[in-house]
CSV table of C-alpha atoms in Angstrom, one decimal:
chain,number,residue,atom,x,y,z
A,1,MET,CA,-0.1,-0.1,0.3
A,2,ASN,CA,1.4,3.6,-0.8
A,3,LEU,CA,1.2,5.7,2.3
A,4,ARG,CA,2.7,8.6,0.2
A,5,PRO,CA,-0.6,10.2,-0.9
A,6,TYR,CA,-2.1,9.8,2.9
A,7,VAL,CA,1.2,11.6,4.2
A,8,ASP,CA,0.3,14.2,1.7
A,9,ILE,CA,-3.2,14.4,2.9
A,10,ALA,CA,-2.2,14.5,6.6
A,11,LYS,CA,0.0,17.5,6.3
A,12,LEU,CA,-3.0,19.5,4.4
A,13,VAL,CA,-6.0,18.0,6.9
A,14,TRP,CA,-4.1,18.1,10.6
A,15,PRO,CA,-4.2,22.1,10.7
A,16,LEU,CA,-7.6,22.1,9.7
A,17,ALA,CA,-8.6,18.9,12.1
A,18,LEU,CA,-6.9,20.5,15.0
A,19,GLY,CA,-8.2,24.2,14.3
A,20,MET,CA,-11.8,22.7,14.4
A,21,LEU,CA,-11.0,20.7,17.5
A,22,ASN,CA,-9.2,24.2,19.2
A,23,ASN,CA,-12.7,25.6,18.4
A,24,ALA,CA,-14.0,23.0,20.3
A,25,VAL,CA,-12.0,23.0,23.1
A,26,MET,CA,-12.8,26.4,23.6
A,27,GLN,CA,-16.4,25.6,23.3
A,28,PHE,CA,-15.8,22.6,26.3
A,29,VAL,CA,-14.2,25.2,28.3
A,30,ASP,CA,-16.8,28.3,28.2
A,31,GLY,CA,-19.1,25.6,29.5
A,32,VAL,CA,-17.0,24.3,32.2
A,33,PHE,CA,-16.6,28.0,33.0
A,34,LEU,CA,-20.8,28.8,32.6
A,35,SER,CA,-21.3,25.7,34.6
A,36,GLN,CA,-19.9,27.2,37.5
A,37,GLU,CA,-21.3,30.3,37.2
A,38,SER,CA,-24.8,28.9,37.5
A,39,MET,CA,-26.6,25.8,36.1
A,40,GLU,CA,-29.1,28.1,34.3
A,41,SER,CA,-26.2,29.4,32.3
A,42,LEU,CA,-24.8,25.7,31.7
A,43,GLU,CA,-28.5,25.2,30.1
A,44,ALA,CA,-28.5,28.4,28.3
A,45,SER,CA,-25.2,27.9,26.6
A,46,LEU,CA,-26.1,25.4,24.0
A,47,PRO,CA,-29.5,27.1,22.7
A,48,ALA,CA,-27.6,30.4,22.6
A,49,SER,CA,-24.7,29.3,20.7
A,50,MET,CA,-26.8,27.4,18.2
A,51,LEU,CA,-29.3,30.4,18.0
A,52,ALA,CA,-26.3,32.6,16.6
A,53,VAL,CA,-24.9,30.3,14.7
A,54,LEU,CA,-28.3,29.7,12.9
A,55,VAL,CA,-27.9,33.3,12.0
A,56,MET,CA,-24.3,33.5,11.1
A,57,GLY,CA,-23.8,30.2,9.8
A,58,PHE,CA,-25.8,31.0,6.8
A,59,PHE,CA,-23.7,33.7,6.1
A,60,GLN,CA,-20.4,32.2,7.1
A,61,SER,CA,-21.2,29.8,4.9
A,62,VAL,CA,-21.8,31.4,1.7
A,63,VAL,CA,-18.9,33.4,2.2
A,64,ALA,CA,-16.5,30.1,2.8
A,65,TYR,CA,-17.8,29.0,-0.7
A,66,SER,CA,-15.2,31.9,-1.9
A,67,GLY,CA,-12.7,28.8,-0.7
A,68,THR,CA,-13.9,26.7,-3.2
A,69,PHE,CA,-13.3,29.2,-6.4
A,70,VAL,CA,-9.9,29.8,-4.6
A,71,ALA,CA,-9.1,26.0,-4.8
A,72,GLN,CA,-10.1,25.6,-8.6
A,73,TYR,CA,-8.5,28.6,-9.8
A,74,HIS,CA,-5.7,27.1,-7.6
A,75,GLY,CA,-6.0,24.1,-9.6
A,76,SER,CA,-6.0,25.7,-12.9
A,77,GLY,CA,-3.1,28.0,-11.9
A,78,ASP,CA,-5.2,31.1,-12.7
A,79,LEU,CA,-3.5,34.0,-10.1
A,80,ARG,CA,-6.1,36.6,-11.2
A,81,GLY,CA,-9.1,34.1,-10.4
A,82,ILE,CA,-8.0,33.2,-6.6
A,83,ARG,CA,-7.2,37.1,-6.4
A,84,THR,CA,-10.7,38.1,-7.3
A,85,SER,CA,-12.5,35.1,-5.4
A,86,TYR,CA,-11.0,36.6,-2.2
A,87,ARG,CA,-12.2,40.0,-2.9
A,88,ALA,CA,-15.7,38.4,-3.8
A,89,GLY,CA,-15.4,36.8,-0.3
A,90,LEU,CA,-14.8,40.3,0.9
A,91,VAL,CA,-17.8,41.9,-0.6
A,92,ILE,CA,-20.3,39.2,0.7
A,93,THR,CA,-18.8,39.8,4.1
A,94,LEU,CA,-20.1,43.2,4.2
A,95,ALA,CA,-23.4,42.4,2.8
A,96,ALA,CA,-23.5,39.5,5.5
A,97,GLY,CA,-22.6,41.6,8.7
A,98,LEU,CA,-25.4,44.3,7.9
A,99,LEU,CA,-27.9,41.6,7.4
A,100,ALA,CA,-27.0,39.5,10.4
A,101,VAL,CA,-27.5,42.5,12.6
A,102,ALA,CA,-30.8,43.1,10.9
A,103,VAL,CA,-32.3,40.0,11.6
A,104,ILE,CA,-31.7,40.1,15.2
A,105,PRO,CA,-34.9,40.5,16.1
A,106,LEU,CA,-36.1,37.6,14.4
A,107,GLY,CA,-34.1,35.6,16.6
A,108,LEU,CA,-35.3,37.5,20.1
A,109,LEU,CA,-38.8,36.6,18.7
A,110,VAL,CA,-37.8,32.7,18.9
A,111,ALA,CA,-35.7,32.6,21.8
A,112,PRO,CA,-38.2,32.4,24.7
A,113,LEU,CA,-39.2,28.5,23.2
A,114,MET,CA,-36.0,27.4,23.8
A,115,SER,CA,-36.9,26.8,27.6
A,116,ASP,CA,-39.8,27.3,30.2
A,117,ASN,CA,-36.9,28.6,32.6
A,118,ALA,CA,-37.1,32.7,32.4
A,119,ALA,CA,-33.3,32.8,33.6
A,120,VAL,CA,-32.2,30.7,30.8
A,121,VAL,CA,-34.4,32.5,28.2
A,122,ALA,CA,-32.8,35.8,29.6
A,123,ARG,CA,-29.0,34.3,29.5
A,124,ALA,CA,-29.7,32.7,25.6
A,125,THR,CA,-31.0,36.0,24.2
A,126,SER,CA,-28.0,38.3,25.6
A,127,TYR,CA,-25.5,36.1,24.4
A,128,TYR,CA,-27.4,35.9,21.1
A,129,SER,CA,-27.5,39.4,20.4
A,130,ILE,CA,-24.1,40.2,21.3
A,131,VAL,CA,-22.5,37.7,19.1
A,132,SER,CA,-24.6,38.6,16.2
A,133,PHE,CA,-23.0,41.7,16.2
A,134,GLY,CA,-19.6,39.9,15.9
A,135,ALA,CA,-20.9,38.3,12.9
A,136,ILE,CA,-19.0,40.4,10.2
A,137,ALA,CA,-15.8,39.6,11.9
A,138,LEU,CA,-16.7,36.1,11.9
A,139,CYS,CA,-17.2,36.3,7.9
A,140,GLY,CA,-14.2,38.3,7.5
A,141,GLN,CA,-12.1,35.6,9.1
A,142,MET,CA,-13.8,32.7,6.8
A,143,ALA,CA,-12.8,35.1,3.9
A,144,ALA,CA,-9.5,35.5,4.7
A,145,SER,CA,-9.2,31.3,5.7
A,146,SER,CA,-10.6,30.4,2.8
A,147,TYR,CA,-8.0,32.2,0.6
A,148,PHE,CA,-5.1,30.1,2.2
A,149,THR,CA,-7.2,27.0,2.8
A,150,GLY,CA,-8.0,26.8,-1.0
A,151,ARG,CA,-4.6,26.8,-1.7
A,152,GLY,CA,-3.8,24.5,0.6
A,153,LYS,CA,-2.0,26.7,2.8
A,154,THR,CA,-3.4,25.6,6.4
A,155,ARG,CA,-1.1,26.1,8.8
A,156,LEU,CA,-1.3,29.6,8.9
A,157,VAL,CA,-4.9,29.4,9.5
A,158,PHE,CA,-4.3,26.8,12.3
A,159,TRP,CA,-1.9,29.3,14.5
A,160,VAL,CA,-3.8,32.4,14.0
A,161,ASN,CA,-6.9,30.0,15.3
A,162,ILE,CA,-4.9,29.3,18.2
A,163,LEU,CA,-4.0,33.0,18.9
A,164,GLY,CA,-7.9,33.8,18.6
A,165,ASN,CA,-9.3,31.0,21.1
A,166,ALA,CA,-6.2,31.9,23.4
A,167,VAL,CA,-8.0,35.5,23.6
A,168,ASN,CA,-11.0,33.9,23.9
A,169,ALA,CA,-9.9,31.6,26.7
A,170,GLY,CA,-8.0,34.4,28.6
A,171,LEU,CA,-10.7,36.5,28.6
A,172,ASP,CA,-13.5,34.5,29.5
A,173,PRO,CA,-12.7,34.2,33.3
A,174,VAL,CA,-12.5,38.0,33.6
A,175,LEU,CA,-15.4,38.6,32.0
A,176,ILE,CA,-17.6,35.8,33.2
A,177,PHE,CA,-16.6,35.9,37.0
A,178,GLY,CA,-15.8,39.7,37.1
A,179,LEU,CA,-11.7,39.5,37.8
A,180,LEU,CA,-9.4,42.1,37.6
A,181,GLY,CA,-11.8,45.0,38.4
A,182,CYS,CA,-14.3,43.6,35.3
A,183,PRO,CA,-17.9,43.8,36.3
A,184,ARG,CA,-19.0,40.1,36.8
A,185,LEU,CA,-20.8,39.7,33.3
A,186,GLY,CA,-21.8,36.1,33.2
A,187,MET,CA,-23.3,34.5,29.9
A,188,SER,CA,-22.6,38.1,28.3
A,189,GLY,CA,-18.9,37.9,29.0
A,190,ALA,CA,-18.7,35.0,27.3
A,191,ALA,CA,-20.2,36.3,24.4
A,192,TYR,CA,-17.7,39.6,24.2
A,193,ALA,CA,-14.5,37.3,25.2
A,194,THR,CA,-15.7,35.3,21.7
A,195,VAL,CA,-16.5,38.5,19.7
A,196,ALA,CA,-13.0,39.6,20.4
A,197,SER,CA,-11.6,36.4,19.8
A,198,MET,CA,-13.3,36.7,16.0
A,199,PHE,CA,-12.0,40.4,15.2
A,200,VAL,CA,-8.1,39.2,16.6
A,201,GLN,CA,-8.4,36.4,13.9
A,202,TRP,CA,-10.1,38.4,11.1
A,203,GLY,CA,-7.7,40.9,11.7
A,204,VAL,CA,-4.3,38.9,11.1
A,205,LEU,CA,-5.5,36.7,8.6
A,206,ALA,CA,-6.5,40.2,6.9
A,207,TRP,CA,-3.2,41.4,7.2
A,208,PHE,CA,-1.3,38.3,6.3
A,209,ALA,CA,-3.6,37.7,2.9
A,210,GLU,CA,-3.0,41.2,2.0
A,211,ARG,CA,0.6,41.0,2.1
A,212,ASP,CA,0.7,37.5,0.2
A,213,MET,CA,-1.5,39.1,-2.6
A,214,ARG,CA,0.9,42.0,-3.1
A,215,SER,CA,3.7,39.9,-3.0
A,216,ARG,CA,2.3,37.6,-6.1
A,217,GLU,CA,2.2,39.4,-9.8
A,218,ASP,CA,-1.0,38.2,-12.0
A,219,ARG,CA,0.8,36.8,-15.4
A,220,GLY,CA,-0.7,35.6,-18.0
A,221,ALA,CA,-4.5,35.1,-19.6
A,222,SER,CA,-7.2,34.6,-17.1
A,223,ALA,CA,-10.5,32.7,-17.3
A,224,ALA,CA,-11.8,34.7,-14.0
A,225,PRO,CA,-14.6,37.1,-14.7
A,226,GLY,CA,-14.7,40.5,-13.0
A,227,LEU,CA,-15.4,41.2,-9.4
A,228,TRP,CA,-19.1,41.4,-9.3
A,229,PRO,CA,-19.7,38.6,-11.8
A,230,LEU,CA,-17.4,36.3,-9.7
A,231,VAL,CA,-19.5,37.8,-6.6
A,232,GLY,CA,-22.8,36.4,-8.7
A,233,LYS,CA,-21.2,33.0,-8.9
A,234,VAL,CA,-20.1,32.7,-5.6
A,235,LEU,CA,-23.5,33.8,-4.4
A,236,ARG,CA,-25.2,31.5,-7.0
A,237,TYR,CA,-23.4,28.1,-5.4
A,238,GLY,CA,-22.6,29.4,-2.1
A,239,VAL,CA,-26.3,30.4,-0.7
A,240,PRO,CA,-27.4,26.7,-1.2
A,241,SER,CA,-24.2,26.0,0.8
A,242,GLY,CA,-25.1,28.6,3.3
A,243,ALA,CA,-28.7,27.4,3.2
A,244,TYR,CA,-27.9,23.8,3.8
A,245,SER,CA,-25.6,24.8,7.0
A,246,ALA,CA,-28.3,27.2,8.5
A,247,LEU,CA,-31.1,24.4,8.0
A,248,ASN,CA,-29.2,22.2,9.1
A,249,ILE,CA,-28.7,24.1,12.4
A,250,LEU,CA,-32.3,25.1,12.5
A,251,SER,CA,-33.1,21.5,12.8
A,252,PHE,CA,-30.5,20.6,15.3
A,253,THR,CA,-31.9,23.6,17.2
A,254,ILE,CA,-35.4,22.6,17.4
A,255,PHE,CA,-34.6,19.3,18.3
A,256,VAL,CA,-32.6,21.2,21.4
A,257,PHE,CA,-35.5,23.3,22.2
A,258,VAL,CA,-37.4,19.7,22.2
A,259,THR,CA,-35.4,18.6,24.8
A,260,GLY,CA,-35.5,21.7,26.7
A,261,ARG,CA,-38.8,20.7,28.1
A,262,ILE,CA,-37.9,17.3,29.5
A,263,GLY,CA,-36.0,18.5,32.6
A,264,ASP,CA,-33.7,21.0,34.0
A,265,GLN,CA,-31.1,18.6,35.0
A,266,GLU,CA,-31.7,16.1,32.1
A,267,PHE,CA,-31.7,19.8,29.6
A,268,ALA,CA,-28.0,20.2,31.6
A,269,VAL,CA,-26.6,16.5,31.0
A,270,SER,CA,-28.0,16.9,27.1
A,271,ASN,CA,-26.1,20.1,26.7
A,272,ALA,CA,-22.9,18.7,28.3
A,273,CYS,CA,-22.8,15.9,26.4
A,274,PHE,CA,-23.4,17.8,23.0
A,275,LYS,CA,-20.5,19.8,24.0
A,276,VAL,CA,-18.5,16.7,23.8
A,277,ASN,CA,-20.3,15.6,21.0
A,278,TYR,CA,-18.7,18.7,19.2
A,279,PHE,CA,-15.3,17.8,20.7
A,280,LEU,CA,-15.4,14.6,18.7
A,281,PHE,CA,-17.4,16.0,15.7
A,282,ALA,CA,-15.1,19.0,15.3
A,283,PRO,CA,-12.2,17.4,13.7
A,284,MET,CA,-14.5,15.9,10.8
A,285,GLU,CA,-15.1,19.4,9.8
A,286,GLY,CA,-11.6,20.0,9.0
A,287,PHE,CA,-11.6,16.6,6.9
A,288,ALA,CA,-14.7,17.8,5.2
A,289,ILE,CA,-12.8,21.5,4.2
A,290,CYS,CA,-9.9,19.1,3.3
A,291,ALA,CA,-12.1,17.0,1.1
A,292,ALA,CA,-13.9,20.3,-0.5
A,293,THR,CA,-10.2,21.6,-1.6
A,294,LEU,CA,-8.8,18.6,-2.7
A,295,VAL,CA,-11.7,17.8,-5.1
A,296,GLY,CA,-12.0,21.9,-5.8
A,297,GLN,CA,-8.0,21.8,-6.8
A,298,ALA,CA,-8.5,18.5,-9.0
A,299,GLN,CA,-12.0,19.7,-10.9
A,300,GLY,CA,-9.9,22.9,-11.5
A,301,ARG,CA,-7.6,20.7,-13.4
A,302,GLY,CA,-10.3,18.7,-14.8
A,303,ASP,CA,-9.0,15.1,-13.5
A,304,SER,CA,-12.3,14.0,-11.6
A,305,ALA,CA,-10.5,10.6,-11.1
A,306,ALA,CA,-7.9,12.6,-8.8
A,307,ALA,CA,-11.1,14.2,-6.9
A,308,HIS,CA,-12.6,10.9,-6.5
A,309,ARG,CA,-9.1,9.3,-5.1
A,310,ASP,CA,-8.1,12.4,-2.8
A,311,ALA,CA,-11.8,12.4,-1.2
A,312,MET,CA,-11.7,8.9,-0.2
A,313,ARG,CA,-8.7,8.8,1.0
A,314,THR,CA,-9.5,11.5,3.3
A,315,LEU,CA,-12.8,9.6,4.2
A,316,ARG,CA,-10.9,6.6,5.0
A,317,MET,CA,-8.5,8.8,7.4
A,318,GLY,CA,-11.6,10.6,9.0
A,319,LEU,CA,-13.3,7.6,9.9
A,320,ALA,CA,-10.3,5.9,11.9
A,321,LEU,CA,-9.7,9.0,13.6
A,322,VAL,CA,-13.3,9.4,14.7
A,323,ALA,CA,-13.8,5.8,15.4
A,324,VAL,CA,-10.7,6.2,18.1
A,325,LEU,CA,-12.4,9.5,19.6
A,326,SER,CA,-15.3,8.0,20.1
A,327,LEU,CA,-13.9,5.2,21.7
A,328,LEU,CA,-12.0,7.2,24.2
A,329,ALA,CA,-15.2,9.3,25.1
A,330,VAL,CA,-17.2,6.5,26.3
A,331,VAL,CA,-14.0,4.8,28.4
A,332,PHE,CA,-13.7,7.8,29.8
A,333,CYS,CA,-17.2,9.2,30.6
A,334,ARG,CA,-17.5,10.0,33.9
A,335,PRO,CA,-14.4,12.1,34.4
A,336,ILE,CA,-15.2,13.9,31.3
A,337,LEU,CA,-19.0,14.5,32.7
A,338,SER,CA,-17.7,15.6,35.9
A,339,LEU,CA,-16.6,19.0,34.8
A,340,PHE,CA,-20.0,19.7,34.0
A,341,ALA,CA,-21.6,18.1,37.2
A,342,SER,CA,-22.3,21.4,39.7
A,343,GLY,CA,-23.0,21.4,43.3
A,344,GLU,CA,-27.2,21.7,42.0
A,345,ALA,CA,-26.8,18.6,40.3
A,346,ASP,CA,-27.9,15.3,41.2
A,347,SER,CA,-24.7,13.5,40.8
A,348,GLU,CA,-25.7,9.9,40.4
A,349,SER,CA,-28.7,10.9,37.7
A,350,PHE,CA,-26.7,13.2,36.0
A,351,TYR,CA,-23.6,10.3,35.3
A,352,SER,CA,-26.0,7.7,34.7
A,353,LEU,CA,-27.8,9.6,32.1
A,354,GLY,CA,-24.9,11.3,30.9
A,355,PHE,CA,-23.3,7.2,30.2
A,356,LYS,CA,-26.4,6.4,28.0
A,357,LEU,CA,-26.6,9.3,26.0
A,358,PHE,CA,-22.4,8.7,25.2
A,359,LEU,CA,-23.1,5.7,24.1
A,360,LEU,CA,-25.6,6.9,21.6
A,361,MET,CA,-23.3,9.4,20.4
A,362,ALA,CA,-20.8,6.8,19.6
A,363,ALA,CA,-23.3,4.9,17.8
A,364,TRP,CA,-23.8,7.7,15.0
A,365,GLN,CA,-20.4,9.3,15.1
A,366,VAL,CA,-19.0,7.3,12.3
A,367,PHE,CA,-22.0,7.9,9.8
A,368,ASP,CA,-22.1,11.2,11.0
A,369,ALA,CA,-18.4,12.3,10.1
A,370,ALA,CA,-19.0,10.0,7.0
A,371,ASP,CA,-22.0,12.5,5.8
A,372,VAL,CA,-19.6,15.6,6.3
A,373,ILE,CA,-17.0,14.3,4.9
A,374,VAL,CA,-18.4,12.9,1.5
A,375,SER,CA,-21.3,16.5,1.6
A,376,GLY,CA,-17.8,18.6,1.8
A,377,ALA,CA,-16.4,16.9,-1.3
A,378,LEU,CA,-19.8,16.9,-3.3
A,379,LYS,CA,-19.5,20.9,-2.1
A,380,GLY,CA,-16.2,20.9,-3.4
A,381,ALA,CA,-17.2,20.0,-6.9
A,382,GLY,CA,-20.1,22.3,-6.9
A,383,ASP,CA,-22.9,20.4,-6.0
A,384,THR,CA,-24.3,22.4,-3.6
A,385,LYS,CA,-28.2,22.1,-4.5
A,386,PHE,CA,-28.2,18.3,-3.8
A,387,VAL,CA,-26.4,19.0,-0.1
A,388,MET,CA,-29.0,21.1,0.8
A,389,TRP,CA,-32.4,19.6,-1.1
A,390,TRP,CA,-31.1,16.4,0.6
A,391,MET,CA,-30.5,18.0,3.8
A,392,VAL,CA,-34.1,19.3,4.2
A,393,ALA,CA,-35.8,15.9,3.0
A,394,ALA,CA,-34.0,13.8,5.4
A,395,ALA,CA,-34.0,16.5,8.5
A,396,PHE,CA,-37.6,18.2,7.9
A,397,GLY,CA,-39.6,15.5,6.0
A,398,PHE,CA,-38.1,12.0,8.3
A,399,TRP,CA,-36.1,13.5,11.3
A,400,LEU,CA,-38.2,16.2,12.8
A,401,PRO,CA,-41.6,14.2,12.3
A,402,LEU,CA,-39.8,11.3,13.9
A,403,VAL,CA,-38.7,13.7,17.0
A,404,TRP,CA,-42.4,14.9,17.0
A,405,ALA,CA,-43.6,11.6,17.5
A,406,VAL,CA,-41.2,10.2,20.0
A,407,ALA,CA,-41.7,13.4,22.2
A,408,GLU,CA,-45.6,13.0,22.2
A,409,TRP,CA,-45.4,9.1,22.9
A,410,HIS,CA,-42.1,8.8,24.8
A,411,ASN,CA,-40.8,11.7,26.1
A,412,THR,CA,-37.3,10.9,27.5
A,413,MET,CA,-33.8,11.6,26.7
A,414,THR,CA,-32.4,8.6,26.0
A,415,ALA,CA,-35.4,8.3,23.2
A,416,LEU,CA,-35.2,11.7,21.7
A,417,TRP,CA,-31.1,10.9,21.3
A,418,GLY,CA,-32.0,7.7,19.8
A,419,THR,CA,-33.7,9.5,17.1
A,420,MET,CA,-30.4,11.2,16.0
A,421,VAL,CA,-28.8,7.5,15.3
A,422,VAL,CA,-31.5,7.0,12.6
A,423,TYR,CA,-31.3,10.4,11.1
A,424,VAL,CA,-27.7,10.5,10.8
A,425,VAL,CA,-27.4,6.7,9.2
A,426,PHE,CA,-30.8,7.8,6.9
A,427,ILE,CA,-28.7,11.2,5.8
A,428,CYS,CA,-25.3,9.3,5.4
A,429,ALA,CA,-27.0,6.8,3.1
A,430,GLY,CA,-28.3,9.2,0.5
A,431,THR,CA,-25.2,11.4,0.6
A,432,ALA,CA,-23.1,8.3,-0.2
A,433,VAL,CA,-25.5,7.3,-3.2
A,434,ARG,CA,-25.2,10.4,-4.8
A,435,TRP,CA,-21.3,10.6,-4.6
A,436,TRP,CA,-21.0,7.1,-6.4
A,437,GLY,CA,-23.8,8.1,-8.7
A,438,GLY,CA,-20.9,10.4,-10.4
A,439,LYS,CA,-23.0,13.6,-11.0
A,440,TRP,CA,-20.9,15.9,-9.7
A,441,LYS,CA,-18.1,15.1,-12.2
A,442,ARG,CA,-19.5,17.4,-14.9
A,443,ILE,CA,-19.9,20.3,-12.7
A,444,LYS,CA,-17.7,23.4,-14.2
A,445,LEU,CA,-17.3,25.9,-11.9
A,446,VAL,CA,-14.2,27.7,-13.7
């Protein structure tokens, strides 16, 4: 077996996977800090972040699609196309930042649905409102990141991500608990720390991107359109990608809202387990970006066979990693959960439910990883409409009706989490059929 291609992919993917894992660590740390602040803050942490990501995730994913054009122009050797793709991402960033602020009132309307506990709702809406003002920084950071990841330059993005999350980790205890003379802001403090981190990352990456572009000359003919036509192309393929992200998060947010009505401690356990779930799953988002980049570059060269090979190699590596991480999570379930068990919790019931949810989480991880990596490969080829519509059909046509039925007839946390296992296997099967069907090979972005 020739391991050289896997080594090359590992060099590309490790900064992406560790960068996403680092983000998960920061969310994990946020959850630990907030659990010590109050049970209500721990309860509010997941729905609050989901509500914020629901709004920002759409814009972030649309901007991120400029990276697919960067990858395809990189594959075709078109430097002007790379530069124009980045500029298109910045144009969309400015519009996205304004729109994200404009829709804050819509989020405030649905926030009361997330819990019957008024204190939880108050904390969640505060977090959501503050973080939404930082959407422009998140999108700008994504545009600059995509400029580098689309060309396979992932290490700089990783180290800047480390820097930003260090800022977040440093500010969290100061602002949450009111240290060093600062007021005690609780969950609002966690939101301010997050926004500060996003602006730091955007500023540093934007500086490096501008410096890199000034050092490169555009030589020869270019097949890239002008800025505004390319903005239109990014939107044409990026909006379905953004809708996929937003609707996927929406379906999950609805699920979180349903679980929030079972009981305060059960909801706190569920939120803690989902933070661990993201810790396991986050590296797979890095593998998905890697798959999208490799497929995009190969398609830019007109080599669909290489695109298929690279995507499958990335998939195998991702599945091996998530299987190991899931096993470790189950083995060390109790010490992990102890980080979230505040003095207000009934310890034994907290750990008992947590262990059951860990087992269910491990059951869906491999299928979830396969779905997200192959979906990333499809998006790298431009097959964003299928990815969006299949997720809509699977989530809203199959999973959420199943969640509703379970909530009506057997409303327990373990039963609701069991629906996740069924859903992930179902959506993974459809994504795999689409990939091996090969229609993506006929899509031409550049």
